[in-house]
Amino acid sequence: MTSALAVYSGALRRDTARLRLLDTAGRPLRHVDTNLWQRLRPGDRTILDRCAAPTLDVGCGPGRLVGALAGAGIPALGIDISTTAVRLARRRGARAVTADVFGDVPEAGQWSRALLADGNIGIGGDPARLLRRCATLIRRHGHVLVEADPPGTGGWSGAAVLHDGDRGSTPFPWALVGADQLHHHAYAAGLRVIESWNEDGRWFACLSR
Ligand SMILES: C[S@@+](CC[C@H](N)C(=O)[O-])C[C@H]1O[C@@H](n2cnc3c(N)ncnc32)[C@H](O)[C@@H]1O
Protein backbone atom coordinates (compact mmCIF):
# COMPACT_ATOMS: atom_id res chain seq x y z
CA MET A 1 0.00 0.00 0.00
CA THR A 2 1.09 3.55 -0.70
CA SER A 3 1.07 6.32 1.86
CA ALA A 4 -1.38 9.19 1.43
CA LEU A 5 1.61 11.51 1.22
CA ALA A 6 3.01 9.57 -1.76
CA VAL A 7 -0.36 9.62 -3.60
CA TYR A 8 -0.78 13.34 -2.87
CA SER A 9 2.80 14.28 -3.79
CA GLY A 10 2.53 12.27 -7.02
CA ALA A 11 -0.61 14.23 -7.91
CA LEU A 12 1.11 17.55 -7.23
CA ARG A 13 4.07 16.56 -9.40
CA ARG A 14 1.83 15.52 -12.31
CA ASP A 15 -0.01 18.84 -12.02
CA THR A 16 -3.21 17.48 -13.57
CA ALA A 17 -4.39 14.97 -11.04
CA ARG A 18 -7.88 14.55 -9.76
CA LEU A 19 -7.96 12.63 -6.53
CA ARG A 20 -10.85 11.14 -4.64
CA LEU A 21 -11.19 11.07 -0.90
CA LEU A 22 -13.02 7.92 0.21
CA ASP A 23 -13.88 6.29 3.47
CA THR A 24 -12.36 2.88 4.11
CA ALA A 25 -15.52 1.20 2.77
CA GLY A 26 -14.91 2.95 -0.56
CA ARG A 27 -17.72 5.48 -0.17
CA PRO A 28 -16.85 8.83 -1.78
CA LEU A 29 -16.32 11.74 0.61
CA ARG A 30 -15.21 14.35 -1.92
CA HIS A 31 -13.30 15.04 -5.09
CA VAL A 32 -9.92 16.67 -4.66
CA ASP A 33 -8.71 18.61 -7.66
CA THR A 34 -5.12 19.61 -6.93
CA ASN A 35 -5.23 22.02 -9.90
CA LEU A 36 -7.55 24.23 -7.86
CA TRP A 37 -4.68 24.82 -5.43
CA GLN A 38 -2.21 26.01 -8.06
CA ARG A 39 -3.58 29.54 -8.54
CA LEU A 40 -5.89 31.96 -6.72
CA ARG A 41 -9.57 31.21 -7.15
CA PRO A 42 -12.86 32.93 -6.25
CA GLY A 43 -13.17 33.34 -2.51
CA ASP A 44 -9.42 33.40 -1.87
CA ARG A 45 -9.36 37.22 -1.82
CA THR A 46 -11.78 37.25 1.10
CA ILE A 47 -9.25 35.25 3.13
CA LEU A 48 -6.21 37.22 1.97
CA ASP A 49 -7.93 40.55 2.79
CA ARG A 50 -8.18 39.40 6.41
CA CYS A 51 -4.46 38.59 6.61
CA ALA A 52 -2.80 41.99 6.84
CA ALA A 53 -0.53 40.72 9.63
CA PRO A 54 1.95 37.84 10.08
CA THR A 55 0.19 34.72 8.82
CA LEU A 56 0.82 31.00 9.19
CA ASP A 57 -0.73 28.94 6.37
CA VAL A 58 -1.30 25.50 7.90
CA GLY A 59 -1.18 22.77 5.25
CA CYS A 60 -0.13 25.30 2.62
CA GLY A 61 0.03 22.81 -0.26
CA PRO A 62 1.68 24.31 -3.35
CA GLY A 63 1.40 27.69 -1.68
CA ARG A 64 -1.01 29.85 -3.65
CA LEU A 65 -2.20 31.68 -0.49
CA VAL A 66 1.14 32.04 1.29
CA GLY A 67 2.67 33.02 -2.08
CA ALA A 68 0.06 35.75 -2.61
CA LEU A 69 0.71 37.09 0.90
CA ALA A 70 4.46 37.12 0.30
CA GLY A 71 3.86 38.95 -2.99
CA ALA A 72 1.86 41.59 -1.08
CA GLY A 73 4.74 42.06 1.38
CA ILE A 74 2.96 40.41 4.32
CA PRO A 75 5.15 38.21 6.55
CA ALA A 76 3.85 34.71 5.99
CA LEU A 77 5.00 31.13 6.41
CA GLY A 78 3.53 27.99 4.91
CA ILE A 79 3.91 24.66 6.68
CA ASP A 80 3.13 21.31 5.16
CA ILE A 81 4.11 17.69 5.77
CA SER A 82 4.61 17.20 2.02
CA THR A 83 8.13 18.11 0.88
CA THR A 84 6.80 18.29 -2.70
CA ALA A 85 4.19 20.87 -1.66
CA VAL A 86 6.82 22.88 0.22
CA ARG A 87 9.16 22.83 -2.80
CA LEU A 88 6.34 24.09 -5.07
CA ALA A 89 5.41 26.80 -2.56
CA ARG A 90 9.02 27.98 -2.36
CA ARG A 91 9.24 28.01 -6.14
CA ARG A 92 6.58 30.73 -6.19
CA GLY A 93 8.54 32.85 -3.73
CA ALA A 94 6.77 31.84 -0.55
CA ARG A 95 8.52 31.07 2.71
CA ALA A 96 7.59 27.48 3.49
CA VAL A 97 8.95 24.65 5.62
CA THR A 98 8.21 20.98 5.98
CA ALA A 99 6.50 20.68 9.35
CA ASP A 100 3.63 18.91 11.05
CA VAL A 101 1.13 21.31 12.61
CA PHE A 102 1.17 19.09 15.73
CA GLY A 103 4.97 19.15 15.93
CA ASP A 104 7.55 21.93 16.05
CA VAL A 105 6.22 24.99 14.24
CA PRO A 106 8.44 28.05 13.70
CA GLU A 107 7.46 31.15 15.69
CA ALA A 108 4.70 29.24 17.49
CA GLY A 109 2.55 31.58 19.54
CA GLN A 110 3.57 34.66 17.57
CA TRP A 111 1.35 34.48 14.50
CA SER A 112 -1.49 36.97 14.05
CA ARG A 113 -3.36 34.67 11.71
CA ALA A 114 -3.46 30.91 11.21
CA LEU A 115 -5.14 29.69 8.02
CA LEU A 116 -6.98 26.41 7.61
CA ALA A 117 -8.11 26.74 3.98
CA ASP A 118 -9.40 24.21 1.44
CA GLY A 119 -10.84 21.83 4.02
CA ASN A 120 -7.67 21.74 6.13
CA ILE A 121 -9.90 21.81 9.21
CA GLY A 122 -9.94 18.06 8.51
CA ILE A 123 -6.22 17.60 9.28
CA GLY A 124 -5.77 14.94 11.96
CA GLY A 125 -9.42 13.86 12.00
CA ASP A 126 -10.32 15.78 15.18
CA PRO A 127 -11.30 19.41 14.40
CA ALA A 128 -11.42 20.51 18.06
CA ARG A 129 -7.91 19.17 18.67
CA LEU A 130 -6.62 20.92 15.55
CA LEU A 131 -8.26 24.21 16.55
CA ARG A 132 -6.84 23.87 20.07
CA ARG A 133 -3.41 23.42 18.52
CA CYS A 134 -3.91 26.41 16.22
CA ALA A 135 -4.92 28.50 19.22
CA THR A 136 -1.45 27.85 20.67
CA LEU A 137 0.20 29.01 17.43
CA ILE A 138 -1.41 32.46 17.35
CA ARG A 139 -0.77 35.37 19.64
CA ARG A 140 -3.30 36.45 22.27
CA HIS A 141 -5.52 38.50 19.98
CA GLY A 142 -4.82 36.46 16.87
CA HIS A 143 -7.37 34.84 14.59
CA VAL A 144 -7.79 31.39 13.08
CA LEU A 145 -9.37 31.63 9.62
CA VAL A 146 -11.18 28.45 8.64
CA GLU A 147 -12.81 27.25 5.44
CA ALA A 148 -15.62 24.79 6.03
CA ASP A 149 -18.09 22.85 3.91
CA PRO A 150 -21.47 24.43 3.18
CA PRO A 151 -23.92 24.37 6.10
CA GLY A 152 -26.23 21.38 6.21
CA THR A 153 -23.74 19.04 4.57
CA GLY A 154 -23.15 17.23 7.85
CA GLY A 155 -19.82 16.37 9.33
CA TRP A 156 -17.71 13.30 9.08
CA SER A 157 -14.55 12.05 10.76
CA GLY A 158 -12.68 8.81 10.54
CA ALA A 159 -10.13 6.92 8.47
CA ALA A 160 -9.94 8.20 4.90
CA VAL A 161 -8.18 6.97 1.79
CA LEU A 162 -6.83 9.04 -1.11
CA HIS A 163 -7.28 7.45 -4.54
CA ASP A 164 -5.67 8.70 -7.72
CA GLY A 165 -7.50 6.42 -10.14
CA ASP A 166 -4.74 3.83 -10.15
CA ARG A 167 -3.96 3.31 -6.50
CA GLY A 168 -5.42 3.95 -3.09
CA SER A 169 -3.44 5.13 -0.08
CA THR A 170 -3.18 3.65 3.37
CA PRO A 171 -5.87 5.10 5.66
CA PHE A 172 -5.23 8.34 7.50
CA PRO A 173 -7.38 10.35 9.94
CA TRP A 174 -9.45 13.13 8.36
CA ALA A 175 -12.63 15.11 9.04
CA LEU A 176 -15.22 17.11 7.15
CA VAL A 177 -16.87 20.04 8.92
CA GLY A 178 -19.93 22.00 7.81
CA ALA A 179 -19.97 25.74 8.42
CA ASP A 180 -22.87 25.28 10.85
CA GLN A 181 -20.75 22.90 12.97
CA LEU A 182 -17.79 25.23 13.42
CA HIS A 183 -19.24 26.91 16.53
CA HIS A 184 -19.31 23.55 18.29
CA HIS A 185 -15.68 22.67 17.44
CA ALA A 186 -14.52 26.22 18.21
CA TYR A 187 -16.17 26.13 21.62
CA ALA A 188 -14.56 22.77 22.41
CA ALA A 189 -11.19 24.35 21.56
CA GLY A 190 -11.69 27.46 23.71
CA LEU A 191 -12.35 29.65 20.66
CA ARG A 192 -15.44 31.37 19.29
CA VAL A 193 -16.63 32.31 15.83
CA ILE A 194 -16.51 36.10 15.54
CA GLU A 195 -17.32 36.37 11.83
CA SER A 196 -18.57 34.09 9.10
CA TRP A 197 -19.07 34.73 5.40
CA ASN A 198 -19.41 32.94 2.10
CA GLU A 199 -18.40 33.63 -1.46
CA ASP A 200 -18.76 31.66 -4.65
CA GLY A 201 -20.08 28.60 -2.82
CA ARG A 202 -17.22 28.62 -0.31
CA TRP A 203 -17.82 29.09 3.42
CA PHE A 204 -15.43 30.74 5.84
CA ALA A 205 -15.21 31.75 9.49
CA CYS A 206 -12.90 33.78 11.67
CA LEU A 207 -12.25 32.37 15.15
CA SER A 208 -10.64 34.03 18.13
CA ARG A 209 -10.14 33.37 21.82
C1 LIG B 1 -6.63 19.74 1.40
S1 LIG B 1 -4.90 20.01 1.09
C2 LIG B 1 -4.87 21.78 1.11
C3 LIG B 1 -4.02 22.46 0.08
C4 LIG B 1 -3.60 23.87 0.34
N1 LIG B 1 -4.36 24.60 1.32
C5 LIG B 1 -3.36 24.68 -0.89
O1 LIG B 1 -3.67 25.86 -0.90
O2 LIG B 1 -2.83 24.16 -1.85
C6 LIG B 1 -4.26 19.57 2.69
C7 LIG B 1 -2.82 19.92 2.91
O3 LIG B 1 -2.51 19.73 4.29
C8 LIG B 1 -1.26 19.06 4.38
N2 LIG B 1 -1.22 18.38 5.69
C9 LIG B 1 -1.87 17.23 6.05
N3 LIG B 1 -1.61 16.93 7.32
C10 LIG B 1 -0.80 17.90 7.80
C11 LIG B 1 -0.19 18.15 9.08
N4 LIG B 1 -0.37 17.32 10.12
N5 LIG B 1 0.59 19.25 9.22
C12 LIG B 1 0.78 20.11 8.17
N6 LIG B 1 0.24 19.93 6.94
C13 LIG B 1 -0.55 18.84 6.76
C14 LIG B 1 -1.24 18.15 3.18
O4 LIG B 1 0.06 17.73 2.84
C15 LIG B 1 -1.88 19.05 2.12
O5 LIG B 1 -0.96 19.85 1.43
Tab-separated table of C-alpha atoms and ligand atoms in Angstrom, residues 5 8 12 32 34 36-38 57-65 79-82 85 99-102 116-120 123-124 174, ligand 1:
chain	number	residue	atom	x	y	z
A	5	LEU	CA	1.615	11.511	1.221
A	8	TYR	CA	-0.781	13.340	-2.874
A	12	LEU	CA	1.114	17.554	-7.235
A	32	VAL	CA	-9.924	16.667	-4.657
A	34	THR	CA	-5.116	19.614	-6.930
A	36	LEU	CA	-7.550	24.225	-7.858
A	37	TRP	CA	-4.677	24.816	-5.426
A	38	GLN	CA	-2.208	26.013	-8.056
A	57	ASP	CA	-0.729	28.940	6.371
A	58	VAL	CA	-1.297	25.500	7.901
A	59	GLY	CA	-1.182	22.767	5.250
A	60	CYS	CA	-0.130	25.297	2.618
A	61	GLY	CA	0.030	22.807	-0.260
A	62	PRO	CA	1.679	24.307	-3.351
A	63	GLY	CA	1.400	27.692	-1.681
A	64	ARG	CA	-1.007	29.853	-3.652
A	65	LEU	CA	-2.199	31.677	-0.492
A	79	ILE	CA	3.915	24.660	6.684
A	80	ASP	CA	3.125	21.306	5.159
A	81	ILE	CA	4.112	17.688	5.772
A	82	SER	CA	4.610	17.199	2.019
A	85	ALA	CA	4.192	20.865	-1.664
A	99	ALA	CA	6.499	20.682	9.355
A	100	ASP	CA	3.629	18.906	11.046
A	101	VAL	CA	1.125	21.305	12.613
A	102	PHE	CA	1.168	19.087	15.733
A	116	LEU	CA	-6.981	26.407	7.605
A	117	ALA	CA	-8.107	26.740	3.980
A	118	ASP	CA	-9.397	24.206	1.444
A	119	GLY	CA	-10.839	21.828	4.020
A	120	ASN	CA	-7.671	21.742	6.131
A	123	ILE	CA	-6.221	17.600	9.280
A	124	GLY	CA	-5.774	14.935	11.960
A	174	TRP	CA	-9.449	13.128	8.361
B	1	LIG	C1	-6.631	19.742	1.401
B	1	LIG	S1	-4.903	20.009	1.092
B	1	LIG	C2	-4.866	21.776	1.110
B	1	LIG	C3	-4.019	22.455	0.082
B	1	LIG	C4	-3.598	23.871	0.343
B	1	LIG	N1	-4.363	24.595	1.317
B	1	LIG	C5	-3.358	24.680	-0.889
B	1	LIG	O1	-3.672	25.861	-0.904
B	1	LIG	O2	-2.829	24.161	-1.853
B	1	LIG	C6	-4.265	19.567	2.688
B	1	LIG	C7	-2.818	19.922	2.908
B	1	LIG	O3	-2.510	19.732	4.287
B	1	LIG	C8	-1.263	19.064	4.381
B	1	LIG	N2	-1.222	18.384	5.691
B	1	LIG	C9	-1.867	17.234	6.045
B	1	LIG	N3	-1.614	16.929	7.323
B	1	LIG	C10	-0.796	17.905	7.804
B	1	LIG	C11	-0.188	18.151	9.078
B	1	LIG	N4	-0.370	17.315	10.116
B	1	LIG	N5	0.585	19.252	9.223
B	1	LIG	C12	0.783	20.110	8.174
B	1	LIG	N6	0.238	19.928	6.941
B	1	LIG	C13	-0.550	18.836	6.763
B	1	LIG	C14	-1.238	18.155	3.183
B	1	LIG	O4	0.060	17.729	2.845
B	1	LIG	C15	-1.877	19.046	2.115
B	1	LIG	O5	-0.956	19.849	1.428
